Every structure is written in C-alpha cells, then in structure tokens.
Short mmCIF file of C-alpha atoms in Angstrom, two decimals:
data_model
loop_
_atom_site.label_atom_id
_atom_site.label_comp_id
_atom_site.label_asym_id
_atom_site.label_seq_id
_atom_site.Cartn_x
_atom_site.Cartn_y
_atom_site.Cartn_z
CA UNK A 1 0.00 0.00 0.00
CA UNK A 2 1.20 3.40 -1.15
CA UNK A 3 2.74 5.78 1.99
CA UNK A 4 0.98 8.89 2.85
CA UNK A 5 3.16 12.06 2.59
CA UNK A 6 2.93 13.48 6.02
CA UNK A 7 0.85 16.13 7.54
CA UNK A 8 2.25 19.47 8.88
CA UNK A 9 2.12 19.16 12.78
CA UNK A 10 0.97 15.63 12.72
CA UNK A 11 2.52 12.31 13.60
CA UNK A 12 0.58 9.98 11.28
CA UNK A 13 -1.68 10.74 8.32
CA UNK A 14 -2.88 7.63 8.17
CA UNK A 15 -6.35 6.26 9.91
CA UNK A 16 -5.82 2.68 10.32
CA UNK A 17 -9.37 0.38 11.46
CA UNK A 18 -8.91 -0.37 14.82
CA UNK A 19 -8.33 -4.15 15.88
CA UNK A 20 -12.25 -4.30 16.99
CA UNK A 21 -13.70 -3.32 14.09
CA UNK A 22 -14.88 -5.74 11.80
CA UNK A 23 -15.15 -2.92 8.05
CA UNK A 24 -12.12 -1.47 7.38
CA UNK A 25 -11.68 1.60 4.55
CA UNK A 26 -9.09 1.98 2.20
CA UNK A 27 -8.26 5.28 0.57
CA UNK A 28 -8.21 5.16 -3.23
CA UNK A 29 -4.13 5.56 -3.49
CA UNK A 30 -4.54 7.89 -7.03
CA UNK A 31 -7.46 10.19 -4.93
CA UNK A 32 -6.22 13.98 -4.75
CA UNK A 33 -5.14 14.68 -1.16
CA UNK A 34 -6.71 16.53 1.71
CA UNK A 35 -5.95 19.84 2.13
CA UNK A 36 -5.14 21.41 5.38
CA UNK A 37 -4.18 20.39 8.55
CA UNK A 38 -6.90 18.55 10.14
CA UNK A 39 -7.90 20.38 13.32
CA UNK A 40 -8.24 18.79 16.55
CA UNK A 41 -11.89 18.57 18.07
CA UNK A 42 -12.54 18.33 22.00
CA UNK A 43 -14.93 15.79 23.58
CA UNK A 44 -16.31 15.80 26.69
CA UNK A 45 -15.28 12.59 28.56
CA UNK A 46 -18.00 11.67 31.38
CA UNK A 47 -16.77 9.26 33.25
CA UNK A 48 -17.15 8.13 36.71
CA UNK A 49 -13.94 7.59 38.32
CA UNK A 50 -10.61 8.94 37.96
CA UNK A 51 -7.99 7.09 39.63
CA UNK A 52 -7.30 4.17 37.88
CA UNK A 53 -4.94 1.10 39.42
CA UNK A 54 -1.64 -0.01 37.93
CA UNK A 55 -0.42 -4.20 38.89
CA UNK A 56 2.19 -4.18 36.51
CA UNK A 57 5.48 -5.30 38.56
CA UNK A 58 7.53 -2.92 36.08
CA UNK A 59 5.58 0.40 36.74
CA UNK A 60 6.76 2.23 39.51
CA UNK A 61 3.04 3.43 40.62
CA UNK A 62 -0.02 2.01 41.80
CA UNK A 63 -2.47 4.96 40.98
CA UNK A 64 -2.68 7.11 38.37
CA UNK A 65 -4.62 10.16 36.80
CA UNK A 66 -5.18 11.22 32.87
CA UNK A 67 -6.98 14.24 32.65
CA UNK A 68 -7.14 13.15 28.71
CA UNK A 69 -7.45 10.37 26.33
CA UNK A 70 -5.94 10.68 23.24
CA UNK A 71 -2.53 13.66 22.55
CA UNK A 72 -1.82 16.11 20.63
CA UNK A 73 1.39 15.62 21.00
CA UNK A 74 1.28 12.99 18.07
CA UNK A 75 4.40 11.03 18.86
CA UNK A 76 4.40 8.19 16.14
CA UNK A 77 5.48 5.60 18.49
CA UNK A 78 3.41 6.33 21.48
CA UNK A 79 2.16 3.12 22.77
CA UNK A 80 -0.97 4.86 24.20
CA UNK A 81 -2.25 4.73 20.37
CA UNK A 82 -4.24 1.62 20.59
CA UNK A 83 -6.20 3.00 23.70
CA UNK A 84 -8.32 4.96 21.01
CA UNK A 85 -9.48 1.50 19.39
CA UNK A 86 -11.76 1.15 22.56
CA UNK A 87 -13.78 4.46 21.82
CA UNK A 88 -13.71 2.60 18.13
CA UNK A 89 -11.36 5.47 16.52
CA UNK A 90 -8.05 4.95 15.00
CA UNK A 91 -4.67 4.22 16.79
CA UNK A 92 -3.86 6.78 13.60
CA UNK A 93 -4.78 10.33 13.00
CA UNK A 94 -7.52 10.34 15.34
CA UNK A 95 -5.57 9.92 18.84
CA UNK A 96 -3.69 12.53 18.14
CA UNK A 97 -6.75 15.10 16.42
CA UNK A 98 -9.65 13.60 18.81
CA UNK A 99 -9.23 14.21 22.52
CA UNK A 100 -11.56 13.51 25.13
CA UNK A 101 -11.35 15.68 28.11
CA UNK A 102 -12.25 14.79 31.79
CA UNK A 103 -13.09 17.97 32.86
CA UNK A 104 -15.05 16.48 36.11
CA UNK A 105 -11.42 15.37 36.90
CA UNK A 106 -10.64 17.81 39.80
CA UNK A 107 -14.18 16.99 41.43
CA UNK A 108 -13.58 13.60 41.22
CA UNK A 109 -10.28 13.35 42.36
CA UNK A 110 -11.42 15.12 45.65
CA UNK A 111 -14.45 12.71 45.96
CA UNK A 112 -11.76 9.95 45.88
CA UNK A 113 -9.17 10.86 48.12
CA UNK A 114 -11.52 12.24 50.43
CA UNK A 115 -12.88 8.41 50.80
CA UNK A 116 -12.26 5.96 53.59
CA UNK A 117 -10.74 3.97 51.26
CA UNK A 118 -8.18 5.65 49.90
CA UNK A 119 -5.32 4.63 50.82
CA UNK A 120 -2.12 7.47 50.92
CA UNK A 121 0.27 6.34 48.04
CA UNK A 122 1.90 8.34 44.95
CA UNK A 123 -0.01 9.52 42.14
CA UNK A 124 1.31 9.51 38.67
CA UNK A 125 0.01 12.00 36.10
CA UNK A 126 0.80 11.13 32.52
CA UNK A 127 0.42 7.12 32.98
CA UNK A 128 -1.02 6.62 29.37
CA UNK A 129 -1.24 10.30 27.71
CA UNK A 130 0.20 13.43 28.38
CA UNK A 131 -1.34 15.97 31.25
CA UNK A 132 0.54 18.97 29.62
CA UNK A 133 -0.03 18.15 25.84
CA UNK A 134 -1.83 21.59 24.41
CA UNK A 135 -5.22 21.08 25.80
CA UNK A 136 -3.99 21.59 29.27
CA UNK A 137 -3.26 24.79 28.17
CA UNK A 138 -7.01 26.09 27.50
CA UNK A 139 -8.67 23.58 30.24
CA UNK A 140 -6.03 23.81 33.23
CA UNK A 141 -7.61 20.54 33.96
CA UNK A 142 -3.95 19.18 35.29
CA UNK A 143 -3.22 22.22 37.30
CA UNK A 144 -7.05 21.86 39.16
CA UNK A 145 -6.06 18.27 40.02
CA UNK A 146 -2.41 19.38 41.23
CA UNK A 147 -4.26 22.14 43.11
CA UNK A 148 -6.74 19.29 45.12
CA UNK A 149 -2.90 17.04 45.38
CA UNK A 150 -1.50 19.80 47.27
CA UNK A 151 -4.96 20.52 49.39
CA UNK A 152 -4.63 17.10 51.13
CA UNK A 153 -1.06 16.98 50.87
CA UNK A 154 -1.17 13.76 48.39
CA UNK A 155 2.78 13.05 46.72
CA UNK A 156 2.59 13.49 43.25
CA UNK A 157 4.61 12.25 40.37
CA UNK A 158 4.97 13.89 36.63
CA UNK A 159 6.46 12.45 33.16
CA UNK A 160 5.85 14.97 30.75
CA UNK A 161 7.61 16.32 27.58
CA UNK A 162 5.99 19.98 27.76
CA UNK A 163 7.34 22.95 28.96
CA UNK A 164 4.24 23.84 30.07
CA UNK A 165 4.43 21.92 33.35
CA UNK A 166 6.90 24.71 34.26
CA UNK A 167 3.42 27.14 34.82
CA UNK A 168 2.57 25.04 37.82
CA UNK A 169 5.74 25.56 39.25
CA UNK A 170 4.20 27.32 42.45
CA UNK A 171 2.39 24.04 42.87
CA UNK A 172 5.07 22.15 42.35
CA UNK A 173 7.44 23.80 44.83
CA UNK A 174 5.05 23.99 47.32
CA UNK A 175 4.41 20.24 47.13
CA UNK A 176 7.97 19.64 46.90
CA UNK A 177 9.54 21.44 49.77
CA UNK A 178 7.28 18.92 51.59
CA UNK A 179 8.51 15.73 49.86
CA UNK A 180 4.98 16.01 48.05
CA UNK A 181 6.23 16.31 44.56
CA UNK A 182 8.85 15.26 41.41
CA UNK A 183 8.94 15.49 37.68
CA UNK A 184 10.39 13.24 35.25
CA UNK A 185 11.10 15.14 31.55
CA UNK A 186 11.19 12.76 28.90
CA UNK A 187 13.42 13.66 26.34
CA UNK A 188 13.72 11.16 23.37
CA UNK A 189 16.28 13.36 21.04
CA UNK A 190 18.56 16.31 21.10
CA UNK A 191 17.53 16.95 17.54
CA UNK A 192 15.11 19.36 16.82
CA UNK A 193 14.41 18.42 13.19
CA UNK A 194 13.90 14.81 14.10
CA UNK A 195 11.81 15.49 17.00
CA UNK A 196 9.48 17.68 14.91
CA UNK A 197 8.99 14.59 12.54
CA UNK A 198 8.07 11.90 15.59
CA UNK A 199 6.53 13.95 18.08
CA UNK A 200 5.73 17.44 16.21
CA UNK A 201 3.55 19.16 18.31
CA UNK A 202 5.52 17.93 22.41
CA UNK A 203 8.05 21.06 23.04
CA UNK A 204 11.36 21.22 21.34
CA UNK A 205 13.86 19.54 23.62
CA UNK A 206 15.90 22.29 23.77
CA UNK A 207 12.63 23.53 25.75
CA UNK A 208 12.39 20.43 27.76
CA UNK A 209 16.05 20.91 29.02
CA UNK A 210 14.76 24.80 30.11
CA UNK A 211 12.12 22.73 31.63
CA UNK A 212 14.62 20.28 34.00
CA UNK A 213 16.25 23.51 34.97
CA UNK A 214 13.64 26.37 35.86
CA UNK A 215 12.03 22.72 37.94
CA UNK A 216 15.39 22.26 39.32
CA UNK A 217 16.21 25.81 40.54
CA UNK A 218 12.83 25.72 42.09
CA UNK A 219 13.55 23.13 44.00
CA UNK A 220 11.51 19.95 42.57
CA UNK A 221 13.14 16.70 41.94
CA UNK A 222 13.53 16.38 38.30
CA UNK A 223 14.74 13.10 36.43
CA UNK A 224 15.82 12.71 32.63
CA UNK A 225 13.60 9.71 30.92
CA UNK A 226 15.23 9.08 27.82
CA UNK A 227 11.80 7.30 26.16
CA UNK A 228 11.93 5.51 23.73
CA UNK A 229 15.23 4.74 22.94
CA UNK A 230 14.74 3.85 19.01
CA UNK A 231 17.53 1.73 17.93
CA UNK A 232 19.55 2.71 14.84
CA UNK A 233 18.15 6.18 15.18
CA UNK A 234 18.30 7.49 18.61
CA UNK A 235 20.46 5.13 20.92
CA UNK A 236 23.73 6.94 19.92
CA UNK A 237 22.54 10.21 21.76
CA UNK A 238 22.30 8.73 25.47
CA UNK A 239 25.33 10.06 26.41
CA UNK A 240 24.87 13.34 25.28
CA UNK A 241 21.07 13.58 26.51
CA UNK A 242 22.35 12.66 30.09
CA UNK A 243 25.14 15.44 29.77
CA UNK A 244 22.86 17.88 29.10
CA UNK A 245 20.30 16.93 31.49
CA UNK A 246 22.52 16.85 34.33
CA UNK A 247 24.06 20.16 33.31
CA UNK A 248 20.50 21.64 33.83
CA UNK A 249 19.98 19.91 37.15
CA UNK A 250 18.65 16.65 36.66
CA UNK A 251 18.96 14.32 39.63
CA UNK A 252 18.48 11.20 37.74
CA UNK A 253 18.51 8.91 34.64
CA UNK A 254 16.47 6.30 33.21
CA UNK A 255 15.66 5.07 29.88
CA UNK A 256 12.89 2.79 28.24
CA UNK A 257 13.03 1.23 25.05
CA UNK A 258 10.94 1.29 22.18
CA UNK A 259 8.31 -1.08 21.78
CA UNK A 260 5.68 -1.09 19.34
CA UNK A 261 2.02 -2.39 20.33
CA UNK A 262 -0.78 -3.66 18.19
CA UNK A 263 -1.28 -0.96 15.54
CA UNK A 264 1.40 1.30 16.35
CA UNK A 265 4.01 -0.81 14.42
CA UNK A 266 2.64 -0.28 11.10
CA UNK A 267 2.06 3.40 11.96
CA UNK A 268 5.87 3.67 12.81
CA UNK A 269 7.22 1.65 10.34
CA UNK A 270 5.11 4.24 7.99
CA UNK A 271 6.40 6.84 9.29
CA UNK A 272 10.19 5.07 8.73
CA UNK A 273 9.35 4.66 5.02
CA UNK A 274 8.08 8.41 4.81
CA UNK A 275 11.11 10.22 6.83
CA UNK A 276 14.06 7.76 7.08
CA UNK A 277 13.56 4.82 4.31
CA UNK A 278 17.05 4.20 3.89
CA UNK A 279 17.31 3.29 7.92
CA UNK A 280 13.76 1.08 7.59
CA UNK A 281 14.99 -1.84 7.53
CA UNK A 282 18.46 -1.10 10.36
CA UNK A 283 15.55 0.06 12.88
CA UNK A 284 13.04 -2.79 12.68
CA UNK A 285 15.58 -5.23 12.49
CA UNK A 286 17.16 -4.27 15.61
CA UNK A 287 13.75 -3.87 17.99
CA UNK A 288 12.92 -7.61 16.57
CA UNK A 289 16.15 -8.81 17.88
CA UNK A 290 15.27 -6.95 21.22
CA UNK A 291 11.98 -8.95 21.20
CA UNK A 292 11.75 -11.98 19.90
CA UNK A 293 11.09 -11.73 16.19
CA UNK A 294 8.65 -9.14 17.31
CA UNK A 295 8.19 -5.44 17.03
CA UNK A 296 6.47 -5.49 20.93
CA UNK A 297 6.74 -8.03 23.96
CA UNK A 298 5.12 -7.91 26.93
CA UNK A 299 6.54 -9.84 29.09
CA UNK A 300 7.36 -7.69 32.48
CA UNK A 301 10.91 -8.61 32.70
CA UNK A 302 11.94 -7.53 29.62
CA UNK A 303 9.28 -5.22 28.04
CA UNK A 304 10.61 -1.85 28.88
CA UNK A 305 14.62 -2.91 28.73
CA UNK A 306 14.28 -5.66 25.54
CA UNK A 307 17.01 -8.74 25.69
CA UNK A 308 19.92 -10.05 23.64
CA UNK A 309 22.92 -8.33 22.47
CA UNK A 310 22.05 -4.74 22.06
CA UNK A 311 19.87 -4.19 24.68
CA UNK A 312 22.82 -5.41 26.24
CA UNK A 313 25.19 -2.86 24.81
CA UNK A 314 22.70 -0.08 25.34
CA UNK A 315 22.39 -0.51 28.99
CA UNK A 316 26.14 -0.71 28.95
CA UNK A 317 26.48 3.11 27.25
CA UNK A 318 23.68 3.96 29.84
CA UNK A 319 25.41 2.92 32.76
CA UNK A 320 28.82 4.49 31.83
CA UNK A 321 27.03 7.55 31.23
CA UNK A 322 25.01 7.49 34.82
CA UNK A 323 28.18 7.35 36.59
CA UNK A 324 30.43 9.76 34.39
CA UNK A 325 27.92 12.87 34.48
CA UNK A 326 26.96 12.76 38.47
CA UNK A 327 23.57 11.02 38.48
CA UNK A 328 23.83 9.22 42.07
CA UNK A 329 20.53 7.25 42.21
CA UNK A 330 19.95 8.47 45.60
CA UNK A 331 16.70 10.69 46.18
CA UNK A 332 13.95 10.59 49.04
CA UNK A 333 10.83 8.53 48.18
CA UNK A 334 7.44 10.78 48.33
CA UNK A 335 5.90 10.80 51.28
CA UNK A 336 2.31 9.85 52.20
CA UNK A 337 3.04 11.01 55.76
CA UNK A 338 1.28 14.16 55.32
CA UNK A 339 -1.75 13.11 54.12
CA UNK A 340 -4.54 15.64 55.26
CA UNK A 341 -8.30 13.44 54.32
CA UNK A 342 -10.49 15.91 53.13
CA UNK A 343 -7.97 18.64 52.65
CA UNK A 344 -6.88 22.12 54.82
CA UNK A 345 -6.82 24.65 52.53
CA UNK A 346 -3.15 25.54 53.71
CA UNK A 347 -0.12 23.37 53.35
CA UNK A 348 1.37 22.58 56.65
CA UNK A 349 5.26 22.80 56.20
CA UNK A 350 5.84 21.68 59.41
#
C-alpha cells in the first residue's frame, strides 16, 4: 500500500481500522489529497472515576490520573495509540486530532481521596497520555487536580515532555519542599528536526532541558527519561542527553526502550518509510532482535529494557554515562506522611 506524505504538525496521516472493528476503509491511493491540517476537536469525557490502578510489577506506581485520552502531541510511536481503538477510533490520525477531556477530573479526584478507602500512596500524572499536551493549556484541567494534590497533601509524580508543566511551578514547589512532589522530563532526542517529525507538536527539547532547569532551581526533583530509545536512530545520543540533562539539574537517569504495540508498528514503520527509508529496515531489524522476532513483547521482565545483544550494549552506554555525568541514584521517596483526608486549605510545612 502506497505511503501517505505526512501532515504538517501531525505524527501519522494515516487512519488505520482499529483491531475491533470488523469494516475497514481503504483510501483510493490515485485520490487527490486533503488539504489542510486537520484540526483537533474536543470531547467531553463523562466518566465516573478517575484514579485508575496499575499491577504491573515494572511500573513504579499504583495509581494514576489522565486528565485526557488521546494527545496532541502525536508522537508516532506512542504506545498509548491503541487506547483509542476502545472508543472505536483509530490508533492513527484520530488519537492525536480527537481528545476527550475529563473535565469532572478535579471533582472527582477530591471525591476519591476524600474516601475511607483511599489509601495514601503516589499519584502519577501522565500514565497513558500526556497531562501537559496543548489542551492543558485552555482547560487547566492538570493544574485543578495538582491544586486538590497539594490541598490534602497527596505526593505526586509527573512524566511529561511539555514545557508547560513549568506554569505550575508554584504548585510544584510547594508540594515539593514537603517531599509532596517530582517530575520526570522525557526527552527522546537532542535533535530538533527529528523530533518535529516523531513527536511534532511535544516542546522542542531544547525547551524540555529549560524545563529540568527552571524545575530544578525551584527546587523539585527532576529526572531525565530518555523514552523511547529507538535503535539505529536514537540510541547513539544517550550520552549526550544525560550530559545535558545533568548540566540543567537533573537528579536522575532512566531510559525505556521502544516497543511497538498492536497498531502502532505499522504506523511507525510508515512513518520510517516516509522520513528515514534508507534506515527502515536497520531500525526494525534491531527492535525484533530486542523482542523476539517481534516489534512489541510484553513480558514484564523484559518489556521496557528488551534482551539479547544490544539491549545489552545499550544498557552498557547507559550505565557508563550514569556514573560519568553525576547522576547518584539516591533521592527521598514521596511521602504519604502528610496526608490531610479531606484537605486544609493551607499546606502545613511543618
């Protein structure tokens, strides 16, 4: 099937069926193209609950909250695409151009911690889709939630790649002096050209580096995710991602590599053909010989990290890197200690 040329500010043009529907449409391959960007178009999501549960042994929370579903971010190997499939949309163009937004997400949130059975732990923000991709900044959904967080004194955790979490900073320092609060910045490239192609409309990562060091000088824990790591295209710039970062005041490192779920491998290996044919066939071949013959695995133990030889060597070049530029491993845990049910108003710093 013929490639799609690609759309300004989008990570796929293409609009694959998802794996539950049973009628699948094929554009005619000589039809004139589209013109225009397509826009993106809000939802309203109504749902009932907004804490969901993690049990995956590799995830390093229990509880987490998306204020969205579906980005705008449009990373082209985000393997949060196939979560659209379930509204029965498109792992393609429509998770990244329809979003559905929870904008009861503050009032549940407070219904839910203020509950008997809540237990105090961590929340993550960003498990599946980004809480700072450009809706948060018309619906300030995220910075309501973090607002309720810091009202009853619940630890927070943030993986983002938008400088925009850097406007919550008097949330986030407030929260932090208390051991409330840290931020991971995922930065997958130091190229600005190449991050435009794979994750156009997430900040440049020169921004996301301002973003590890206004969090830093305020205070906030702030760790460097290098995610994904795409073999034969990005693995070479570890090194120098974890020099910068810890130049801007990253505490510390860690690094996931790329795997490629349901639908999402034939929208990346798309977008291979489309950007970098000529390293196609270098890049697929190496994540199969991370996985089994496989563009995705996941099985816990190896999922995020991949096995055999150069999963091998890449933890190698992480692990040199992690001790040459300063990252120590040692930071303070959140804590639940302060936990206020049903809020105060006030922090209590003491």
């Amino acid at each position: 099937m013929k490639v799609k040329p690609a759309i300004k500010g989008r990570g796929s043009p293409e609009n694959p069926a998802g794996r539950f529907e049973r009628i699948d449409f094929v554009a005619d391959g000589e039809a004139p193209a589209a013109e225009g960007v397509p826009e993106t178009v809000y939802y309203r999501d109504r749902t009932k609950t907004i804490i969901s549960y993690n049990q995956s042994p590799d995830v390093s929370f229990d509880a987490s909250v998306n204020p969205y579903r579906g980005c705008e971010h449009g990373c082209v190997y985000c393997y949060a695409r196939p979560t659209h499939e379930y509204l029965g949309l498109s792992a393609g163009l429509d998770f990244e151009t329809k979003i559905f937004v929870k904008q009861n997400a503050p009032e549940l949130l407070r219904k839910e911690l203020s509950s008997a059975k809540w237990v105090p732990k961590p929340i993550a923000m960003s498990g599946v889709t980004d809480c700072y991709q450009p809706a948060e900044k018309h619906f300030r959904i995220t910075r309501k939630c973090l607002e309720v967080l810091r009202e009853f004194q619940n630890p927070v955790g943030i993986v983002t790649k938008n400088y925009l979490v850097t406007r919550d900073l008097d949330i986030l320092s407030d929260m932090a002096e208390i051991g409330c609060a840290s931020v991971i910045i995922s930065v997958t490239t130091l190229d600005g050209e190449l991050s435009r192609k794979m994750e156009p409309r997430a900040s440049h990562p020169e921004y996301r580096l301002r973003a590890i060091a206004r969090l830093a000088d305020a205070g906030i824990p702030v760790t460097v995710l290098i995610a994904p790591v795409i073999p034969g295209l990005t693995d070479h710039e570890i090194p120098a991602i974890m020099k910068e970062a810890s130049a801007r005041g990253a505490q510390d490192a860690g690094y996931v590599m790329l795997r490629l779920p349901y639908g999402v491998g034939d929208i990346f290996s798309s977008w291979l053909e489309r950007h970098y044919p000529g390293r196609k066939k270098k890049v697929l071949g190496r994540i199969e010989s991370m996985r089994d013959g496989e563009l995705n695995s996941s099985e816990y133990s190896v999922r995020m990290r991949g096995k055999g030889i150069f999963a091998e060597q890449t933890e190698r070049i992480f692990r040199v890197a992690y001790g040459k530029f300063g990252f120590s491993g040692r930071k303070a845990p959140l804590d639940v200690s302060r936990f206020r049910r049903g809020g105060a108003g006030q922090l209590s710093l003491f």
